[in-house]
Coordinates of C-alpha atoms in Angstrom, one line a residue:
L10 CA 0.0 0.0 0.0
Y11 CA 2.8 2.4 0.8
G12 CA 5.5 1.1 -1.5
L13 CA 7.8 -0.5 1.1
D14 CA 8.6 -3.1 -1.5
T15 CA 10.1 -0.5 -3.8
V16 CA 12.9 0.5 -1.4
K17 CA 15.9 -1.5 -0.4
A18 CA 15.7 -0.8 3.3
D19 CA 13.8 -2.5 6.2
G20 CA 14.8 -0.3 9.2
S21 CA 17.9 -2.4 10.0
G22 CA 20.2 -0.7 12.5
Q23 CA 17.3 1.4 13.9
T24 CA 15.3 1.2 17.2
V25 CA 11.7 2.1 17.5
A26 CA 10.4 2.6 21.0
F27 CA 6.7 2.3 22.0
V28 CA 5.0 2.8 25.3
G29 CA 2.0 1.2 27.0
A30 CA 0.5 0.3 30.3
N31 CA 1.4 -3.1 31.8
A32 CA 3.0 -5.7 29.6
S33 CA 1.6 -8.7 27.7
P34 CA 3.2 -11.9 29.1
T35 CA 2.9 -13.5 25.6
L36 CA 4.3 -10.5 23.5
Q37 CA 7.5 -12.2 22.5
N38 CA 5.9 -15.4 21.4
D39 CA 3.0 -13.7 19.7
V40 CA 5.1 -11.5 17.5
A41 CA 7.4 -14.4 16.7
Q42 CA 4.4 -16.5 15.6
Y43 CA 3.0 -13.6 13.7
S44 CA 6.3 -13.1 11.9
R45 CA 6.5 -16.8 10.9
L46 CA 3.0 -16.8 9.5
H47 CA 3.5 -13.7 7.5
S48 CA 7.0 -14.3 6.1
L49 CA 8.6 -11.6 8.3
P50 CA 12.0 -12.0 9.9
A51 CA 12.2 -13.0 13.5
P52 CA 11.6 -9.9 15.7
S53 CA 14.1 -8.3 18.1
I54 CA 12.1 -7.1 21.1
T55 CA 13.3 -5.7 24.4
E56 CA 10.9 -4.9 27.2
I57 CA 11.8 -2.6 30.1
V58 CA 10.0 -0.7 32.8
A59 CA 10.8 3.0 33.5
P60 CA 12.4 3.4 37.0
G61 CA 9.9 4.0 39.8
V62 CA 6.7 3.8 37.7
Y63 CA 4.9 1.2 39.8
R64 CA 4.3 3.6 42.7
H65 CA 0.7 4.2 41.7
P66 CA -2.0 1.5 41.9
D67 CA -4.2 0.6 39.0
T68 CA -7.6 2.3 38.9
P69 CA -10.7 0.1 39.6
K70 CA -11.8 0.7 36.0
Q71 CA -8.7 -0.7 34.4
V72 CA -7.3 -4.2 34.4
P73 CA -3.8 -5.1 33.1
G74 CA -5.1 -7.4 30.3
E75 CA -7.0 -4.7 28.5
F76 CA -3.7 -3.2 27.4
Y77 CA -2.2 -6.4 26.1
G78 CA -3.8 -6.1 22.6
E79 CA -2.5 -2.5 22.2
E80 CA 1.1 -3.5 23.0
T81 CA 0.9 -6.5 20.6
L82 CA -0.7 -4.4 17.8
D83 CA 2.1 -1.7 18.2
A84 CA 4.8 -4.3 18.0
E85 CA 3.4 -6.1 15.0
A86 CA 2.6 -2.9 13.1
I87 CA 6.1 -1.5 13.6
H88 CA 7.6 -4.9 12.6
T89 CA 5.5 -5.1 9.5
T90 CA 6.8 -1.7 8.1
A91 CA 10.3 -2.0 9.5
P92 CA 11.0 -5.7 9.9
G93 CA 14.7 -5.1 10.4
A94 CA 14.3 -2.6 13.2
N95 CA 14.8 -3.4 16.9
L96 CA 11.7 -2.9 19.0
L97 CA 11.8 -1.4 22.5
F98 CA 8.7 -1.6 24.8
V99 CA 8.8 0.7 27.8
G100 CA 5.9 -0.2 30.1
S101 CA 4.3 1.3 33.1
S102 CA 1.3 0.7 35.4
N103 CA -2.1 2.1 34.3
A104 CA -1.7 5.4 36.1
N105 CA -1.3 8.5 33.9
Q106 CA 1.7 9.7 35.8
D107 CA 3.5 6.5 35.2
F108 CA 2.7 6.3 31.6
D109 CA 4.2 9.7 31.0
A110 CA 7.2 8.7 33.0
S111 CA 7.8 6.0 30.4
I112 CA 7.9 8.7 27.7
N113 CA 10.2 10.8 29.8
H114 CA 12.5 7.9 30.4
I115 CA 12.9 7.2 26.7
V116 CA 13.6 10.9 25.9
D117 CA 15.9 11.5 28.9
K118 CA 18.1 8.5 28.2
H119 CA 17.7 8.8 24.4
L120 CA 16.8 5.1 24.2
S121 CA 15.6 5.5 20.7
N122 CA 15.4 8.0 17.9
I123 CA 11.8 7.1 17.2
I124 CA 8.8 6.8 19.6
S125 CA 5.4 5.5 18.8
I126 CA 2.5 6.5 21.0
S127 CA -1.0 5.1 20.5
Y128 CA -2.7 6.9 23.4
G129 CA -4.1 10.3 24.1
F130 CA -6.9 12.3 25.7
S131 CA -10.2 13.1 24.1
G132 CA -10.2 16.8 23.3
E133 CA -8.0 19.5 24.9
N134 CA -9.9 19.8 28.2
V135 CA -6.8 18.6 30.1
P136 CA -5.2 20.4 33.0
R137 CA -2.8 23.0 31.5
G138 CA 0.0 22.0 33.9
F139 CA -0.2 18.4 32.6
I140 CA -0.2 19.6 29.0
N141 CA 2.8 21.9 29.6
S142 CA 4.8 19.2 31.4
L143 CA 4.4 16.6 28.7
N144 CA 4.8 19.1 25.9
G145 CA 8.1 20.0 27.5
T146 CA 9.1 16.4 27.1
F147 CA 8.2 16.6 23.4
I148 CA 10.2 19.8 23.0
Q149 CA 13.2 18.0 24.5
A150 CA 12.6 15.1 22.0
V151 CA 12.7 17.6 19.1
A152 CA 15.8 19.2 20.5
T153 CA 17.7 15.9 20.9
G154 CA 16.8 14.4 17.5
I155 CA 13.9 12.2 18.5
G156 CA 10.8 11.8 16.3
V157 CA 7.5 11.1 18.2
Y158 CA 4.5 9.7 16.3
V159 CA 1.1 10.0 18.0
S160 CA -2.3 8.6 17.0
S161 CA -4.7 11.5 16.2
G162 CA -7.6 9.8 17.9
D163 CA -10.5 7.5 17.0
N164 CA -13.5 9.6 17.6
G165 CA -13.5 11.8 14.5
D166 CA -14.0 15.5 15.1
E167 CA -15.2 14.7 18.7
T168 CA -18.6 16.4 18.2
S169 CA -20.2 13.2 19.5
T170 CA -18.3 13.8 22.8
F171 CA -18.3 17.5 23.2
G172 CA -21.0 18.8 20.9
T173 CA -18.4 20.9 19.0
P174 CA -15.3 20.0 17.0
A175 CA -12.1 19.4 19.0
V176 CA -8.6 17.9 18.5
D177 CA -7.0 15.5 21.0
F178 CA -4.0 15.8 23.2
Y179 CA -1.2 14.5 22.7
A180 CA -1.6 14.8 19.0
D181 CA -2.3 18.5 19.1
S182 CA 1.3 19.2 20.3
P183 CA 3.3 20.9 17.5
N184 CA 6.3 18.9 18.6
V185 CA 4.9 15.5 17.6
T186 CA 3.9 14.0 14.3
A187 CA 0.1 13.5 14.5
V188 CA -0.9 10.5 12.5
G189 CA -4.5 10.4 11.1
G190 CA -6.3 7.4 9.6
T191 CA -7.6 6.2 6.3
S192 CA -9.9 3.5 4.9
A193 CA -8.0 1.6 2.2
A194 CA -8.2 -1.5 0.0
V195 CA -5.7 -3.2 -2.2
V196 CA -6.1 -5.5 -5.2
P197 CA -3.5 -7.9 -6.7
T198 CA -1.6 -6.8 -9.7
A199 CA -1.9 -10.3 -11.2
A200 CA -4.2 -13.3 -10.8
L201 CA -3.9 -14.9 -7.4
P202 CA -2.3 -18.3 -7.5
T203 CA -4.0 -21.1 -5.6
A204 CA -1.4 -20.9 -2.9
A205 CA -2.6 -17.4 -2.0
Y206 CA -5.8 -18.9 -0.6
A207 CA -3.9 -21.1 1.8
S208 CA -4.8 -20.9 5.4
V209 CA -3.2 -18.0 7.3
D210 CA -1.9 -20.7 9.6
T211 CA 0.5 -22.0 6.9
P212 CA 3.9 -20.4 7.4
G213 CA 5.2 -18.7 4.3
S214 CA 1.9 -18.9 2.4
A215 CA 2.3 -15.3 1.2
V216 CA 5.7 -15.8 -0.4
N217 CA 4.4 -16.6 -3.9
Q218 CA 1.6 -14.0 -4.0
P219 CA 1.7 -11.3 -6.7
G220 CA 2.2 -7.6 -5.9
W221 CA -0.6 -5.5 -4.7
R222 CA -1.8 -2.0 -5.6
R223 CA -4.1 0.5 -4.0
D224 CA -7.7 0.1 -5.1
F225 CA -9.0 3.0 -3.0
E226 CA -8.0 5.1 0.0
V227 CA -10.2 7.7 1.7
G228 CA -10.3 9.4 5.1
W229 CA -11.4 7.1 7.9
Q230 CA -14.8 8.4 9.2
T231 CA -17.3 5.5 9.5
G232 CA -21.1 5.4 9.7
R233 CA -22.8 2.1 10.8
D234 CA -26.2 0.7 9.9
V235 CA -27.4 -2.6 11.2
I236 CA -28.6 -5.0 8.5
S237 CA -31.5 -7.2 9.7
S238 CA -32.8 -10.4 8.0
T239 CA -35.3 -13.1 8.8
S240 CA -33.1 -15.6 6.9
S241 CA -30.8 -18.0 8.8
D242 CA -27.3 -16.8 9.0
N243 CA -24.5 -18.8 7.4
L244 CA -21.3 -18.2 5.5
T245 CA -22.9 -18.5 2.0
T246 CA -26.1 -16.4 2.3
A247 CA -25.8 -12.7 3.1
P248 CA -28.9 -10.9 4.3
F249 CA -28.5 -8.0 1.9
S250 CA -29.2 -10.5 -1.0
L251 CA -32.2 -11.9 0.8
G252 CA -34.2 -8.8 1.4
G253 CA -32.2 -7.6 4.4
T254 CA -33.3 -4.2 5.7
L255 CA -31.3 -1.3 7.3
A256 CA -32.3 -0.1 10.7
T257 CA -31.8 3.5 9.6
A258 CA -31.0 5.4 6.4
P259 CA -27.3 5.5 5.5
P260 CA -24.9 6.5 6.8
G261 CA -26.5 5.5 10.1
D262 CA -24.7 6.3 13.4
F263 CA -21.1 7.6 13.6
F264 CA -18.9 4.6 14.5
G265 CA -15.4 5.9 14.7
G266 CA -12.9 7.9 12.7
G267 CA -9.5 9.5 12.7
G268 CA -9.1 12.6 14.8
G269 CA -8.4 16.0 13.3
G270 CA -9.1 19.7 13.3
V271 CA -7.6 22.9 14.7
S272 CA -6.1 23.3 18.2
R273 CA -7.5 25.9 20.5
I274 CA -4.4 26.0 22.7
F275 CA -1.4 25.6 20.3
P276 CA -0.7 28.2 17.6
Q277 CA 0.3 27.3 14.1
P278 CA 3.9 26.1 13.9
A279 CA 6.2 27.6 11.3
Y280 CA 6.5 24.3 9.4
Q281 CA 2.7 24.4 8.6
S282 CA 2.9 27.9 7.2
G283 CA 1.9 28.0 3.6
A284 CA 0.5 24.5 3.6
I285 CA -2.8 24.6 5.5
G286 CA -4.7 27.6 4.5
S287 CA -5.8 30.5 6.7
S288 CA -5.9 28.7 10.1
T289 CA -3.9 30.3 12.9
G290 CA -3.9 27.2 15.1
R291 CA -2.0 24.0 15.0
V292 CA -3.8 21.7 12.6
V293 CA -4.0 17.9 13.0
P294 CA -3.1 15.5 11.6
D295 CA 0.2 15.9 9.8
I296 CA 0.2 12.6 7.8
S297 CA -2.0 9.5 7.7
A298 CA -2.0 5.7 7.3
L299 CA -4.3 2.8 7.4
A300 CA -6.7 2.9 10.4
D301 CA -10.2 1.8 9.5
P302 CA -11.0 -1.5 11.3
N303 CA -13.3 -2.4 8.4
T304 CA -10.4 -2.4 5.9
G305 CA -7.8 -2.8 8.7
F306 CA -4.8 -4.5 10.0
L307 CA -4.4 -8.2 11.0
V308 CA -3.0 -8.7 14.4
G309 CA -2.0 -12.0 16.1
Q310 CA -2.3 -12.5 19.9
T311 CA -2.7 -15.1 22.5
Q312 CA -6.3 -14.8 23.7
S313 CA -8.8 -16.6 26.0
F314 CA -11.7 -18.4 24.3
S315 CA -14.4 -20.7 25.5
N316 CA -12.4 -23.7 24.5
G317 CA -9.0 -22.6 25.8
T318 CA -6.3 -20.0 25.5
Y319 CA -4.3 -19.9 22.3
Y320 CA -2.8 -17.7 19.6
D321 CA -5.3 -16.4 17.0
E322 CA -5.5 -13.5 14.6
Y323 CA -8.2 -10.8 14.1
R324 CA -8.7 -7.6 12.2
I325 CA -8.3 -4.3 14.0
G326 CA -8.1 -0.6 13.3
G327 CA -7.8 2.8 14.8
T328 CA -5.1 5.4 14.5
S329 CA -3.4 3.1 17.0
V330 CA -2.5 1.2 13.9
A331 CA -1.6 4.2 11.8
A332 CA 0.9 5.6 14.3
P333 CA 3.1 2.5 14.6
L334 CA 2.9 1.8 10.9
T335 CA 4.2 5.4 10.3
A336 CA 6.9 5.1 13.0
G337 CA 8.1 1.9 11.3
M338 CA 8.3 3.8 8.0
A339 CA 10.3 6.6 9.8
A340 CA 12.8 3.9 10.8
V341 CA 13.2 2.9 7.1
A342 CA 13.7 6.6 6.2
D343 CA 16.4 6.8 8.9
Q344 CA 18.2 3.8 7.4
I345 CA 18.1 5.3 3.9
A346 CA 19.3 8.6 5.1
G347 CA 22.2 7.0 7.0
S348 CA 21.6 9.0 10.1
P349 CA 18.6 9.8 12.4
L350 CA 16.2 12.3 10.8
G351 CA 14.6 13.2 14.2
F352 CA 11.4 15.3 14.1
L353 CA 10.0 14.8 10.6
N354 CA 7.4 17.5 10.4
P355 CA 9.6 20.2 8.8
R356 CA 10.6 17.6 6.2
I357 CA 7.1 16.4 5.7
Y358 CA 5.7 19.9 5.0
Q359 CA 8.7 20.9 2.9
A360 CA 8.2 17.8 0.7
Y361 CA 4.5 18.5 0.5
K362 CA 5.0 22.1 -0.6
S363 CA 7.7 20.9 -3.2
A364 CA 5.0 19.0 -5.1
N365 CA 7.3 16.1 -5.7
N366 CA 4.6 13.4 -5.3
A367 CA 6.0 12.3 -1.9
F368 CA 2.4 11.8 -0.7
Y369 CA -0.7 10.1 -2.1
D370 CA -3.4 12.8 -2.0
V371 CA -6.3 11.1 -0.2
N372 CA -9.3 12.6 -1.9
Q373 CA -12.7 11.1 -1.5
A374 CA -14.3 13.2 -4.2
A375 CA -11.7 12.3 -6.8
M376 CA -12.1 8.6 -5.8
F377 CA -15.8 8.3 -5.7
G378 CA -17.2 11.4 -7.4
T379 CA -19.2 14.4 -6.2
S380 CA -22.7 13.8 -7.8
V381 CA -25.6 14.0 -5.4
D382 CA -26.8 10.7 -6.9
Q383 CA -23.4 9.0 -6.3
P384 CA -23.8 6.2 -3.8
L385 CA -21.7 6.6 -0.6
P386 CA -18.7 4.2 -0.6
S387 CA -19.4 1.4 1.9
V388 CA -18.5 -2.1 2.9
V389 CA -20.5 -4.8 4.6
R390 CA -19.1 -6.0 7.9
V391 CA -19.7 -9.5 9.1
N392 CA -19.2 -10.4 12.7
Y393 CA -19.7 -13.4 15.0
K394 CA -22.6 -12.6 17.2
N395 CA -20.9 -14.2 20.2
G396 CA -17.5 -12.6 19.2
E397 CA -15.9 -16.0 18.8
N398 CA -17.4 -18.5 16.4
L399 CA -20.4 -19.5 14.3
A400 CA -22.3 -21.1 17.2
G401 CA -24.2 -17.9 17.9
G402 CA -24.7 -17.0 14.2
L403 CA -23.5 -13.9 12.3
S404 CA -24.4 -10.2 12.4
Y405 CA -24.2 -7.8 9.5
S406 CA -23.8 -4.1 9.2
L407 CA -23.3 -1.6 6.5
R408 CA -20.2 0.6 7.2
T409 CA -20.3 3.8 5.2
L410 CA -16.8 5.3 4.5
E411 CA -16.2 9.0 4.8
E412 CA -19.4 9.5 6.9
P413 CA -20.8 12.8 5.6
N414 CA -22.1 14.2 8.8
Q415 CA -18.6 14.7 10.3
T416 CA -16.7 17.9 9.7
L417 CA -13.5 16.0 8.7
H418 CA -13.3 14.9 5.0
S419 CA -10.5 14.0 2.7
T420 CA -10.3 16.6 -0.1
R421 CA -7.7 17.7 -2.7
G422 CA -4.5 18.8 -1.0
F423 CA -4.0 19.2 2.7
D424 CA -7.1 18.5 4.8
T425 CA -8.0 17.9 8.5
A426 CA -9.0 14.3 7.9
T427 CA -5.6 13.0 6.5
G428 CA -3.1 15.9 6.6
V429 CA -0.8 15.9 3.7
G430 CA -1.9 12.4 2.7
T431 CA -0.2 9.0 3.0
P432 CA 3.3 8.0 2.0
N433 CA 3.7 7.5 -1.7
G434 CA 6.2 4.7 -2.0
S435 CA 9.8 5.5 -3.0
N436 CA 8.9 9.1 -3.7
F437 CA 8.2 9.5 0.0
F438 CA 11.4 7.9 1.2
T439 CA 13.5 9.8 -1.3
A440 CA 12.0 13.2 -0.4
I441 CA 12.0 12.6 3.4
S442 CA 15.6 11.2 3.6
A443 CA 17.2 13.7 1.2
P444 CA 20.1 15.8 2.7
Q445 CA 19.2 19.3 3.8

């Protein structure tokens, strides 16, 4: 999707740090199994705890296991885009103070030139002292040559939360690279061989598959309609072909999307000047990558099921996917450059303003048209009703892409849904890693 197969680099010699609460006891084995199944090299993962971070108890609303999936996702996403890079997980307890201490520890000790953060706060209604403290850490990161990649959020423009558009903290900091989300699909460049349909449990089954190309990519803003049917559910009869009905008219209810918009507390940084129009505030996101769970990323993890605990794979999304995918691509760019590039935003916007095709312009109108009669792009989502297997039957929903009632939409050029767009293969890596 992002042309990593067109560059002769895999992040070798680089380290990508990522942070999270608690630590999955099966992380090492899960990422190793995932790598075997998807023809990736064996991972190199180090797990540490920032000094003194277990002074605070977990809150009653949080349990350690709920963070295991995020840690595993981050590791596998980074390893997918930078399979040669070393991974460093810096863990903490669930307490916010401890989580931030992990970020501080990486920056203070310069444990990595790249940090991926898949967390943040909804909106900017956060104590100013807390914002100033953590933003100070991000300023230190910029000054010492560390690039920080932060997910822009998964609740669109936040109007469903606050009643008015808002951007999220940490992503609103002008000292991080805020990573937004897209909905994307790929198609093979040649007919798929029979081997391509082999079980995902067959190691190396992807080796003989043809290349892939982008079929479409739009901003991630999803609407959901439940599809009902009186017919029995099974894998061969879908309700929409048997007179299934929608609970409401499309696009239905808002069901997640990449964060974006204009900060009310941070002014426009110099690197955005001339790229984002008339706004005077910091605009989010800067860049984007795959995030929609309906077109999303496959993650493998040891999980508990009714018939036991074992490794299995499932589709996932969120800008929690986009941020580590982009952090991995930053590691590839560092390897190509031959030295750490640090904070990438000045380079990102310089490349964007240079019109050198470094970015794929995510543009919903160009992809699907602007006619009022044009059907909204959508996909049908099929889920197990019990979340595990066919025993409980299947549920169906229509997921509308680029939900029109949000204020964030992918348009020509820079936009508050996807920023400058997504990495455009070798053009991106050439532009970003060029000497300055």
